[in-house]
XYZ file of C-alpha atoms in Angstrom:
157
model
C -2.827 51.379 -26.469
C 0.143 48.864 -26.829
C 0.210 44.546 -26.658
C 1.827 42.226 -27.572
C 1.591 38.948 -28.828
C 4.174 35.906 -29.713
C 4.540 37.541 -32.990
C 2.133 40.080 -33.451
C 1.506 44.224 -31.448
C -1.711 45.569 -31.295
C -1.535 49.152 -31.234
C -4.039 52.423 -31.410
C -4.595 53.345 -35.098
C -2.620 55.750 -35.924
C -2.851 58.403 -38.793
C -2.458 56.461 -41.911
C -3.245 52.973 -41.059
C -7.061 53.451 -42.298
C -5.709 53.615 -45.833
C -4.452 50.150 -45.093
C -7.558 48.783 -43.148
C -9.724 49.688 -46.222
C -7.765 47.953 -48.505
C -7.516 44.893 -46.271
C -11.721 45.040 -45.529
C -12.133 45.075 -49.274
C -9.773 42.315 -50.583
C -12.631 39.380 -51.587
C -11.361 37.104 -48.701
C -11.908 39.476 -46.225
C -15.173 41.038 -47.516
C -16.941 38.156 -47.735
C -17.063 37.884 -44.056
C -16.262 41.715 -43.454
C -18.722 45.488 -44.399
C -16.477 48.192 -44.518
C -16.712 49.911 -41.104
C -17.676 53.659 -40.622
C -14.396 54.129 -39.393
C -11.226 52.511 -37.741
C -10.576 54.747 -34.669
C -12.255 52.601 -32.092
C -10.057 49.411 -32.993
C -6.458 48.052 -32.956
C -4.101 47.743 -35.228
C -2.831 44.191 -35.960
C 0.941 44.707 -36.931
C 3.420 41.823 -38.021
C 7.370 42.675 -38.539
C 6.379 46.278 -39.075
C 3.552 45.835 -41.235
C -0.201 46.936 -40.530
C -1.868 43.671 -41.123
C -5.837 44.100 -39.991
C -7.645 45.257 -37.106
C -9.314 43.736 -33.791
C -11.814 45.548 -31.832
C -13.744 44.883 -28.659
C -16.798 45.997 -27.054
C -17.760 45.608 -22.853
C -21.059 45.229 -21.751
C -20.466 46.169 -18.328
C -23.667 46.107 -16.174
C -22.134 43.755 -13.275
C -24.992 41.154 -13.820
C -24.097 40.217 -17.233
C -20.857 41.605 -17.503
C -18.399 40.632 -20.878
C -16.419 41.837 -24.041
C -16.782 40.280 -27.382
C -14.130 40.805 -29.987
C -13.917 40.878 -34.054
C -11.211 40.847 -35.732
C -9.561 40.893 -39.920
C -6.683 40.242 -41.174
C -4.975 40.467 -45.018
C -5.926 37.248 -46.567
C -2.272 37.285 -47.336
C -1.287 36.302 -43.840
C -4.338 34.134 -42.508
C -3.459 30.476 -41.920
C -0.309 31.706 -40.147
C -1.169 31.751 -36.966
C -1.688 35.455 -37.013
C -5.208 35.604 -36.319
C -4.897 33.501 -33.458
C -2.096 35.109 -31.970
C -4.001 38.690 -32.178
C -7.188 36.919 -30.688
C -5.693 35.005 -27.792
C -3.302 38.635 -27.062
C -6.277 40.645 -26.750
C -8.417 37.869 -24.876
C -5.524 38.070 -22.288
C -5.823 41.859 -21.986
C -9.345 41.896 -21.658
C -9.309 39.065 -18.697
C -6.424 40.221 -16.679
C -6.456 44.142 -16.691
C -10.197 44.550 -17.852
C -11.426 42.193 -15.518
C -13.601 40.185 -17.554
C -14.771 36.328 -16.491
C -16.594 35.820 -20.200
C -15.497 36.579 -23.682
C -17.607 35.994 -26.750
C -16.717 35.999 -29.797
C -19.750 35.827 -33.487
C -18.524 34.432 -36.638
C -20.408 33.816 -39.527
C -21.804 29.885 -39.356
C -19.891 29.077 -42.616
C -16.726 30.881 -41.766
C -15.110 27.350 -41.103
C -11.165 29.183 -40.546
C -12.197 31.826 -38.436
C -13.823 29.117 -36.308
C -10.916 26.859 -35.909
C -8.897 29.944 -34.803
C -10.774 30.616 -32.020
C -11.253 27.188 -30.966
C -7.514 27.231 -30.568
C -7.617 30.389 -27.854
C -10.503 28.155 -26.507
C -13.802 29.576 -27.306
C -15.997 27.020 -27.695
C -19.261 27.112 -29.543
C -22.196 28.084 -27.894
C -25.488 28.113 -30.296
C -26.596 29.209 -33.944
C -27.731 32.413 -33.863
C -30.713 31.961 -36.759
C -30.766 35.055 -39.673
C -28.047 36.474 -37.270
C -26.517 39.592 -39.988
C -26.760 40.586 -43.224
C -24.341 39.630 -45.711
C -23.337 43.262 -46.845
C -22.760 42.351 -50.563
C -26.326 40.227 -50.856
C -28.104 41.585 -48.408
C -29.647 38.126 -47.416
C -29.450 36.971 -43.508
C -26.790 34.775 -42.781
C -26.556 32.595 -39.586
C -23.896 33.607 -36.465
C -22.209 31.121 -34.090
C -22.149 32.253 -30.881
C -18.892 31.073 -29.132
C -17.229 32.031 -25.881
C -14.578 31.664 -23.701
C -14.205 31.747 -19.639
C -11.099 33.004 -18.419
C -10.035 29.678 -16.376
C -10.408 28.172 -20.217
C -7.933 30.829 -21.637
C -5.330 28.913 -23.274
């Protein structure tokens, strides 16, 4: 699978990507929000100028009464603030809407992750509400709040 954005390419994780992604997810700026996953096989590598700079994943609810897809993303801190996260989320969102037929997408950053919230807002995601004590911080063990955001297909920027 390969999806092309304005600046990035999303592709299936290949041999050798896991080591790179493991390094990215352990960077202090990334580890503040992401715990190391059990594996990267279900993710898409985010490639910028030929370099793997992070990963994005999605999940799908296929029950026709509750159909939706969710997105999660992390990028190396070296490329934060360059619009690459926005391009990544927008590229995957367009595919989920146009090719997978989803009418609604969700994303759930930590409520304190203002940079991620701004990024998702640029794509068109809107805050729905705070999910109290939503996720355990893997570094401290404390529960932290999450912000549920969603995007309807006709709101996609």
